[in-house]
Amino acid sequence: MPSFSSANLLELAAGDDAGFAASPLRPPLLPRLMADDGTPASPSQRERRIIVSHRLPLRATPDPSAPGGLSFSWDPDALALQLRSGLPPAAEVFHVGTLAAAATVDPATHAAISRVLYDRFRCLPVLLPADLHRRFYHGFCKHYLWPLLHYLLPLSPSSPGGLPFDRTLWLSYLSANKLFADRLIELLNPDDDLVWIHDYHLLALPTFLRRRSPRVKLGFFLHSPFPSSEIFRTIPVRDELLRALLNADLVGFHTFDYARHFLSACSRLLGLDYQSKRGYIGIEYYGRMVTVKILPVGIDMNQLESVISSPETTAKVQELAEKYKDRILMLGVDDVDLFKGIGLKLLGMEQLLEEHPQLRGRAVMVQIANPARSEGKDVQEVQDEIGSISRRINERFGRPGYEPIVLINRTVPTYEKAAFYAVAECCIVNPVRDGMNLVPYKYTVCRQQSPALVDAPKKSMIVVSEFIGCSPSLSGAIRVNPWNVDAVAEAINLAITMPETEKQLRHEKHYKYVSSHDVAYWAKSFDQDLQRACKDHYLRRCWGMGFGMNFRVVALGPNFRKLSVEHIVSAYHRTNSRLILLDYDGTMMPPSSIDKKPSSEVISVLNGLCSDPKNVVFLVSGRGKDELSRWFAPCEKLGISAEHGYFTRWNKDAPWESCMLATDFDWKKIAEPVMRLYMEATDGSSIEHKESALVWHHQEADPDFGSCQAKELLDHLENVLANEPVVVKRGQHIVEVNPQGISKGMVVDNLMATMLSTGKAPDFVLCIGDDRSDEDMFESISSYTSNSSVPAIAEVFACTVGQKPSKAKYYLDDTVDIIKMLQGLANASSVQPPRPAQLQVSFEGSL
């Protein structure tokens, strides 16, 4: 099935820059730095950071004398501006994003505006056509992606808030992201710059940038929730969005829950596992390690302190304190949207007044309703609901001079919000879902630092929803389930009746955290981790793969490369004593195949290799000897080492010989009941009985649960078998118990020693495997080649399957590549007279 991401998007898939230079969006500026001799300059003296967000951190005001009729200034409330305080002081910071006033700008003035914004603010505007921006932002972003990230599924076209997936809106989303990439490339110096992309509007941008510059140093921070994999998997373009995030070097989330859902989606949808090392979480993706960071954003302390100390704020605080001096003032500050829970909050207030009559006439809730960021009937429905509930409460419990609900439906300036924060006894923040929400942080700081309240005890109370990102950070807040109206009412009552000393202690705890974990701390930490994640970019070789949104970069170490068929065939021709070692499952047989029996093609390839008298060909597998004997009966000259080397035969006519390292298998009586316990508790798991080993398989189980159970089983078996002569290992979807000393590395050692003792030391070794057990073979080969006391091997090819950390120096992508390569070797073998008698050896004697 063709991907939605590339259909009818040849330009996007090709990443063609042909028309880029002539784009009307490109101003005649930003020359690439050059040295005096005309060569590209070395890394610049000054560090650079490029911040990419949907909106530039600018405010526009009408000015007939300015280009485009607009004059611009910094927006101090914009996070993209605030985070600059945490970046290195010597770094030059650039911004890329759209203009809020772009719809009113004459296209003829675009170049002039771009020049002014770059010269004055180091901002590069992405001037999207008005219709494209409407479909991109109000269509796909706000009415499909945003509701879904907040757990609202579009069950029908009439569902509030969410639209069903629309392919044309998805294409508009991609087109807008590509225009962001085009604009950013004008500015980007990939050798020096660090790029930091913000939020769900630009989820596809990392793929477009990675295509243009494989080594771009790229961070992405998602400010919205990342839903559970069961929700995220409903997106028809889920794989494309996940792969886009994985094209970043560092992906940031506010909470562990959001990161956990992302990791689960990568595991369940893409089959990618994560690893944790020294406090960092990483996903290995085609040779690149994508780091996952968990750090909640903070507030701009300096900016908020300047607002608090302003004369306007001080005057407003005194006015509000006088106005509500005989009241218990509670405050809510929320955007008007489906997820802020304003209606539920008001219902909680209604319940409070109903259950506690003594609060009537005293308790007042001021609800500031910030203007909605999107448009549609869902916004109007929320506004109508808020208005209706407010009127009902005021009619029930109001009286002359007293309204329990004060609804402010206008744009409230920052200083006025700060004043309300300063005088409110309690702040109530109860969205049903929100990415972070910094209202409690701002409330805490305003309660602490307001000059108008300098003599008052420092105290504050916060009622916070357990479904928002800031909740885990506020250990002193009263957490509520916003859907439980009774619990919200009780939490509000607890907050306003709590002893004063308790309020002060909780406030102190919050202020200590908020003041030390501000936006500068957040930005500095992210910037440092991004540098760390990119530090080895130039130690790796990179190749681009895939089309459209499935594009990714394969990054390999300097000594790790794809095995060239031409290279190995050439070496094959030059040598006369060859040892070929092949794993089976995952190497000769695809791991996804249900029927594990070898195909006629595999049998033919193996027979072709075995027919050359210069070759010793061995299949080295963890499977049992009876199964392998039956499957490979047509390969009469093939050597087989079964159960990781416990049993070996040199050809079909030779007897099976045991290494005899272990003769006592009483440990099975201990291990089997433990494995059976986990098998019964883990649906889809099974136990495989071998003569020398026991294996617990969980490939068919739930990925997360199977992996968790495997870890527990490993610990359990290691404990109960601590005094037994066995080794417990965890492999790919298995936990296996083997006698000590049994490994595929032992097979390599014995085969090498046997060939050496017969005067036929190998001058060509090919070893191919795909999992952890095969790493033992690679390690043994490496040890042998570094041993100066044995004859040197002219040609050594240790090859793993897929790009992943390995002791092998070569890789092939999959089983198809392996079969093609082996077929090439088989075809390269010249016709020879009948092969001499096969080498035979007893492993018991060699050990």
Short mmCIF file of N, CA and C in Angstrom, two decimals, residues 718-726 740:
data_model
loop_
_atom_site.label_atom_id
_atom_site.label_comp_id
_atom_site.label_asym_id
_atom_site.label_seq_id
_atom_site.Cartn_x
_atom_site.Cartn_y
_atom_site.Cartn_z
N GLU A 718 18.39 -16.58 37.48
CA GLU A 718 19.75 -16.37 37.98
C GLU A 718 19.83 -16.62 39.48
N ASN A 719 18.76 -16.31 40.20
CA ASN A 719 18.73 -16.54 41.64
C ASN A 719 18.62 -18.02 41.98
N VAL A 720 17.67 -18.71 41.34
CA VAL A 720 17.44 -20.11 41.71
C VAL A 720 18.52 -21.04 41.15
N LEU A 721 19.25 -20.59 40.11
CA LEU A 721 20.29 -21.43 39.51
C LEU A 721 21.69 -20.95 39.85
N ALA A 722 21.79 -20.13 40.89
CA ALA A 722 23.08 -19.52 41.21
C ALA A 722 24.17 -20.54 41.48
N ASN A 723 23.80 -21.71 42.02
CA ASN A 723 24.80 -22.73 42.38
C ASN A 723 24.87 -23.86 41.37
N GLU A 724 24.25 -23.67 40.21
CA GLU A 724 24.26 -24.70 39.17
C GLU A 724 25.26 -24.34 38.08
N PRO A 725 25.81 -25.35 37.38
CA PRO A 725 26.81 -25.08 36.32
C PRO A 725 26.16 -24.66 35.01
N VAL A 726 25.40 -23.57 35.07
CA VAL A 726 24.67 -23.11 33.89
C VAL A 726 24.84 -21.60 33.74
N GLN A 740 27.35 -24.17 31.31
CA GLN A 740 28.48 -23.26 31.25
C GLN A 740 29.47 -23.72 30.18
#
